[in-house]
PDB file of C-alpha atoms in Angstrom:
ATOM      1  CA  MET A   1     131.144 136.298  95.091  1.00  0.00           C
ATOM      2  CA  LEU A   2     126.872 135.795  95.461  1.00  0.00           C
ATOM      3  CA  SER A   3     127.292 133.083  92.781  1.00  0.00           C
ATOM      4  CA  ASN A   4     129.286 130.787  94.750  1.00  0.00           C
ATOM      5  CA  VAL A   5     127.413 131.845  97.807  1.00  0.00           C
ATOM      6  CA  VAL A   6     124.566 130.487  96.565  1.00  0.00           C
ATOM      7  CA  ARG A   7     126.898 127.086  94.427  1.00  0.00           C
ATOM      8  CA  THR A   8     128.007 126.769  98.581  1.00  0.00           C
ATOM      9  CA  ALA A   9     124.687 126.414  99.312  1.00  0.00           C
ATOM     10  CA  LEU A  10     122.706 124.274  96.359  1.00  0.00           C
ATOM     11  CA  CYS A  11     125.779 122.362  96.836  1.00  0.00           C
ATOM     12  CA  ILE A  12     125.136 121.483 100.503  1.00  0.00           C
ATOM     13  CA  PHE A  13     121.447 121.276 100.038  1.00  0.00           C
ATOM     14  CA  MET A  14     122.069 118.881  97.800  1.00  0.00           C
ATOM     15  CA  VAL A  15     124.369 116.589  99.738  1.00  0.00           C
ATOM     16  CA  SER A  16     121.846 116.740 102.485  1.00  0.00           C
ATOM     17  CA  LEU A  17     118.549 115.449 100.886  1.00  0.00           C
ATOM     18  CA  ALA A  18     121.564 112.587  99.366  1.00  0.00           C
ATOM     19  CA  GLY A  19     122.190 111.911 103.040  1.00  0.00           C
ATOM     20  CA  CYS A  20     118.432 111.876 104.098  1.00  0.00           C
ATOM     21  CA  ALA A  21     118.065 109.446 100.798  1.00  0.00           C
ATOM     22  CA  LEU A  22     120.335 106.857 101.568  1.00  0.00           C
ATOM     23  CA  THR A  23     118.892 106.816 105.385  1.00  0.00           C
ATOM     24  CA  PRO A  24     117.906 103.292 106.181  1.00  0.00           C
ATOM     25  CA  LYS A  25     114.205 103.217 107.285  1.00  0.00           C
ATOM     26  CA  ILE A  26     113.692 101.114 110.054  1.00  0.00           C
ATOM     27  CA  GLU A  27     109.616  99.562 110.083  1.00  0.00           C
ATOM     28  CA  ALA A  28     107.873  99.291 113.043  1.00  0.00           C
ATOM     29  CA  PRO A  29     108.563  95.965 114.942  1.00  0.00           C
ATOM     30  CA  ARG A  30     105.888  93.378 114.847  1.00  0.00           C
ATOM     31  CA  LEU A  31     104.338  92.578 117.913  1.00  0.00           C
ATOM     32  CA  THR A  32     101.570  90.102 119.750  1.00  0.00           C
ATOM     33  CA  LEU A  33     100.480  89.718 123.449  1.00  0.00           C
ATOM     34  CA  MET A  34     101.358  86.002 125.215  1.00  0.00           C
ATOM     35  CA  SER A  35     100.028  85.780 128.035  1.00  0.00           C
ATOM     36  CA  ILE A  36      99.163  87.381 131.301  1.00  0.00           C
ATOM     37  CA  SER A  37      99.837  86.709 134.242  1.00  0.00           C
ATOM     38  CA  MET A  38      98.920  88.592 137.997  1.00  0.00           C
ATOM     39  CA  THR A  39     102.046  88.844 140.557  1.00  0.00           C
ATOM     40  CA  SER A  40     100.617  91.000 142.709  1.00  0.00           C
ATOM     41  CA  ALA A  41      97.408  93.074 144.056  1.00  0.00           C
ATOM     42  CA  ASP A  42      94.872  94.065 146.245  1.00  0.00           C
ATOM     43  CA  MET A  43      92.128  96.715 146.638  1.00  0.00           C
ATOM     44  CA  PHE A  44      93.504  99.254 144.636  1.00  0.00           C
ATOM     45  CA  ASN A  45      96.103  97.976 142.580  1.00  0.00           C
ATOM     46  CA  GLN A  46      97.061  95.049 140.328  1.00  0.00           C
ATOM     47  CA  GLN A  47     100.431  93.932 139.207  1.00  0.00           C
ATOM     48  CA  PHE A  48     100.976  92.150 136.077  1.00  0.00           C
ATOM     49  CA  MET A  49     103.843  90.842 134.323  1.00  0.00           C
ATOM     50  CA  VAL A  50     102.825  90.379 130.324  1.00  0.00           C
ATOM     51  CA  ARG A  51     104.603  88.583 127.926  1.00  0.00           C
ATOM     52  CA  MET A  52     104.713  89.982 124.243  1.00  0.00           C
ATOM     53  CA  HIS A  53     106.614  88.118 121.604  1.00  0.00           C
ATOM     54  CA  VAL A  54     108.915  90.817 118.662  1.00  0.00           C
ATOM     55  CA  GLN A  55     109.914  90.305 115.344  1.00  0.00           C
ATOM     56  CA  ASN A  56     112.179  92.622 113.274  1.00  0.00           C
ATOM     57  CA  PRO A  57     111.057  92.945 110.235  1.00  0.00           C
ATOM     58  CA  ASN A  58     114.689  95.201 109.146  1.00  0.00           C
ATOM     59  CA  ASP A  59     118.105  93.708 107.917  1.00  0.00           C
ATOM     60  CA  ARG A  60     119.863  95.472 111.378  1.00  0.00           C
ATOM     61  CA  ASP A  61     119.773  94.729 114.922  1.00  0.00           C
ATOM     62  CA  ILE A  62     117.482  97.063 116.752  1.00  0.00           C
ATOM     63  CA  PRO A  63     118.645  97.774 120.013  1.00  0.00           C
ATOM     64  CA  VAL A  64     115.594  98.688 122.386  1.00  0.00           C
ATOM     65  CA  ASN A  65     116.095 101.052 125.182  1.00  0.00           C
ATOM     66  CA  GLY A  66     113.020 101.156 126.686  1.00  0.00           C
ATOM     67  CA  ILE A  67     109.325 100.788 125.611  1.00  0.00           C
ATOM     68  CA  ASP A  68     106.214 103.203 126.285  1.00  0.00           C
ATOM     69  CA  TYR A  69     102.750 101.756 125.771  1.00  0.00           C
ATOM     70  CA  LYS A  70      99.061 102.263 126.290  1.00  0.00           C
ATOM     71  CA  LEU A  71      96.892  98.794 126.822  1.00  0.00           C
ATOM     72  CA  PHE A  72      93.517  99.066 125.650  1.00  0.00           C
ATOM     73  CA  LEU A  73      91.117  95.597 126.788  1.00  0.00           C
ATOM     74  CA  GLU A  74      87.460  95.369 124.599  1.00  0.00           C
ATOM     75  CA  GLY A  75      88.133  98.481 123.627  1.00  0.00           C
ATOM     76  CA  ASP A  76      88.925 100.072 127.741  1.00  0.00           C
ATOM     77  CA  SER A  77      92.169 101.748 128.387  1.00  0.00           C
ATOM     78  CA  PHE A  78      93.883  98.889 130.462  1.00  0.00           C
ATOM     79  CA  ALA A  79      97.255 100.552 131.508  1.00  0.00           C
ATOM     80  CA  GLU A  80     100.159 102.179 130.293  1.00  0.00           C
ATOM     81  CA  GLY A  81     103.538 103.080 131.563  1.00  0.00           C
ATOM     82  CA  VAL A  82     106.634 103.202 130.036  1.00  0.00           C
ATOM     83  CA  SER A  83     109.960 100.738 131.183  1.00  0.00           C
ATOM     84  CA  ASN A  84     113.457 101.330 131.112  1.00  0.00           C
ATOM     85  CA  LYS A  85     114.156  97.098 130.582  1.00  0.00           C
ATOM     86  CA  ARG A  86     116.863  96.748 127.424  1.00  0.00           C
ATOM     87  CA  PHE A  87     116.784  94.154 124.725  1.00  0.00           C
ATOM     88  CA  VAL A  88     117.858  93.752 120.898  1.00  0.00           C
ATOM     89  CA  ILE A  89     115.940  92.186 118.644  1.00  0.00           C
ATOM     90  CA  PRO A  90     117.757  90.294 115.937  1.00  0.00           C
ATOM     91  CA  ALA A  91     118.152  91.392 112.105  1.00  0.00           C
ATOM     92  CA  LEU A  92     115.285  89.942 110.573  1.00  0.00           C
ATOM     93  CA  GLY A  93     114.395  87.734 113.958  1.00  0.00           C
ATOM     94  CA  GLU A  94     112.216  87.623 117.148  1.00  0.00           C
ATOM     95  CA  THR A  95     112.516  87.273 120.962  1.00  0.00           C
ATOM     96  CA  GLU A  96     110.566  87.331 124.168  1.00  0.00           C
ATOM     97  CA  PHE A  97     110.627  89.682 126.559  1.00  0.00           C
ATOM     98  CA  ASP A  98     108.321  90.518 129.575  1.00  0.00           C
ATOM     99  CA  LEU A  99     106.699  94.030 130.320  1.00  0.00           C
ATOM    100  CA  PRO A 100     105.519  94.594 133.822  1.00  0.00           C
ATOM    101  CA  VAL A 101     102.718  96.569 133.991  1.00  0.00           C
ATOM    102  CA  ARG A 102     100.864  98.533 136.782  1.00  0.00           C
ATOM    103  CA  THR A 103      96.769  98.912 136.682  1.00  0.00           C
ATOM    104  CA  ASN A 104      93.670  99.586 138.980  1.00  0.00           C
ATOM    105  CA  PHE A 105      90.956  97.962 136.533  1.00  0.00           C
ATOM    106  CA  VAL A 106      88.602  97.611 139.911  1.00  0.00           C
ATOM    107  CA  SER A 107      86.528 100.354 137.541  1.00  0.00           C
ATOM    108  CA  SER A 108      86.368  98.890 134.568  1.00  0.00           C
ATOM    109  CA  LEU A 109      86.069  95.345 135.322  1.00  0.00           C
ATOM    110  CA  GLY A 110      82.648  94.616 135.440  1.00  0.00           C
ATOM    111  CA  ARG A 111      82.401  96.444 131.920  1.00  0.00           C
ATOM    112  CA  LEU A 112      84.997  94.220 131.000  1.00  0.00           C
ATOM    113  CA  VAL A 113      83.250  90.948 132.029  1.00  0.00           C
ATOM    114  CA  SER A 114      80.216  91.989 130.970  1.00  0.00           C
ATOM    115  CA  ARG A 115      81.497  92.252 127.030  1.00  0.00           C
ATOM    116  CA  LEU A 116      83.648  89.623 127.032  1.00  0.00           C
ATOM    117  CA  GLN A 117      80.011  87.597 127.450  1.00  0.00           C
ATOM    118  CA  GLY A 118      81.878  83.699 128.129  1.00  0.00           C
ATOM    119  CA  ARG A 119      83.777  84.221 125.330  1.00  0.00           C
ATOM    120  CA  LYS A 120      87.924  82.584 126.423  1.00  0.00           C
ATOM    121  CA  GLN A 121      89.303  85.836 123.843  1.00  0.00           C
ATOM    122  CA  VAL A 122      89.983  89.061 125.201  1.00  0.00           C
ATOM    123  CA  ASN A 123      91.159  91.617 122.100  1.00  0.00           C
ATOM    124  CA  TYR A 124      93.922  93.535 122.649  1.00  0.00           C
ATOM    125  CA  VAL A 125      95.370  97.076 120.723  1.00  0.00           C
ATOM    126  CA  LEU A 126      98.653  97.997 121.739  1.00  0.00           C
ATOM    127  CA  GLU A 127     100.240 101.184 121.219  1.00  0.00           C
ATOM    128  CA  GLY A 128     102.836 103.319 122.263  1.00  0.00           C
ATOM    129  CA  LYS A 129     106.994 104.193 120.750  1.00  0.00           C
ATOM    130  CA  VAL A 130     110.345 102.163 120.984  1.00  0.00           C
ATOM    131  CA  PHE A 131     113.590 103.730 122.335  1.00  0.00           C
ATOM    132  CA  THR A 132     116.668 102.873 120.403  1.00  0.00           C
ATOM    133  CA  ASP A 133     119.723 104.104 118.942  1.00  0.00           C
ATOM    134  CA  VAL A 134     119.368 103.434 115.574  1.00  0.00           C
ATOM    135  CA  GLY A 135     120.875 106.876 113.936  1.00  0.00           C
ATOM    136  CA  MET A 136     118.340 108.813 113.474  1.00  0.00           C
ATOM    137  CA  PHE A 137     115.072 106.288 114.915  1.00  0.00           C
ATOM    138  CA  LYS A 138     115.466 107.491 118.283  1.00  0.00           C
ATOM    139  CA  ARG A 139     112.077 106.700 118.305  1.00  0.00           C
ATOM    140  CA  VAL A 140     109.778 103.617 117.228  1.00  0.00           C
ATOM    141  CA  PRO A 141     106.137 104.240 117.112  1.00  0.00           C
ATOM    142  CA  PHE A 142     104.077 100.895 116.843  1.00  0.00           C
ATOM    143  CA  ARG A 143      99.993  99.969 117.237  1.00  0.00           C
ATOM    144  CA  GLU A 144      99.451  96.247 117.366  1.00  0.00           C
ATOM    145  CA  SER A 145      96.368  94.429 117.457  1.00  0.00           C
ATOM    146  CA  GLY A 146      94.900  90.908 117.919  1.00  0.00           C
ATOM    147  CA  ALA A 147      93.636  88.675 121.017  1.00  0.00           C
ATOM    148  CA  VAL A 148      95.014  86.953 123.996  1.00  0.00           C
ATOM    149  CA  ASP A 149      93.105  83.866 125.152  1.00  0.00           C
ATOM    150  CA  LEU A 150      92.273  84.055 128.276  1.00  0.00           C
ATOM    151  CA  THR A 151      93.520  80.096 129.623  1.00  0.00           C
ATOM    152  CA  THR A 152      96.742  82.059 130.097  1.00  0.00           C
ATOM    153  CA  LEU A 153      95.986  84.261 132.586  1.00  0.00           C
ATOM    154  CA  LYS A 154      97.538  82.049 135.669  1.00  0.00           C
TER     155      LYS A 154
END
């Protein structure tokens, strides 16, 4: 009787290990900040539309349900938030999407301007999670960095 229980438990364990081994791994999508445009501003709040380019290195579509993000410019926290805009990143493909950003950067604007010292590009880091419904992968973390040309600001 005990050996039947042990065999059954061992079989269940082996099947679950095989299931884990067969589950395809999802690589994080690669994101690039394309442009930033200010949509509105007052003394306390600024709203921007950030245009993002995203590449899917996976052999399956990634249906995106939303994004939780933090955006850093020249090392300073610029914005963070969530977006529930849904879109699909095609398998082994790419697409662009807009990310609405709201921030109050009056206190960090002076630091940003002094760090740029006349340069025409600003360094950024974008990190967060992409929310999806692909199998067991409900949250896919990402962290990308680069530079955006300030002449693309509108």
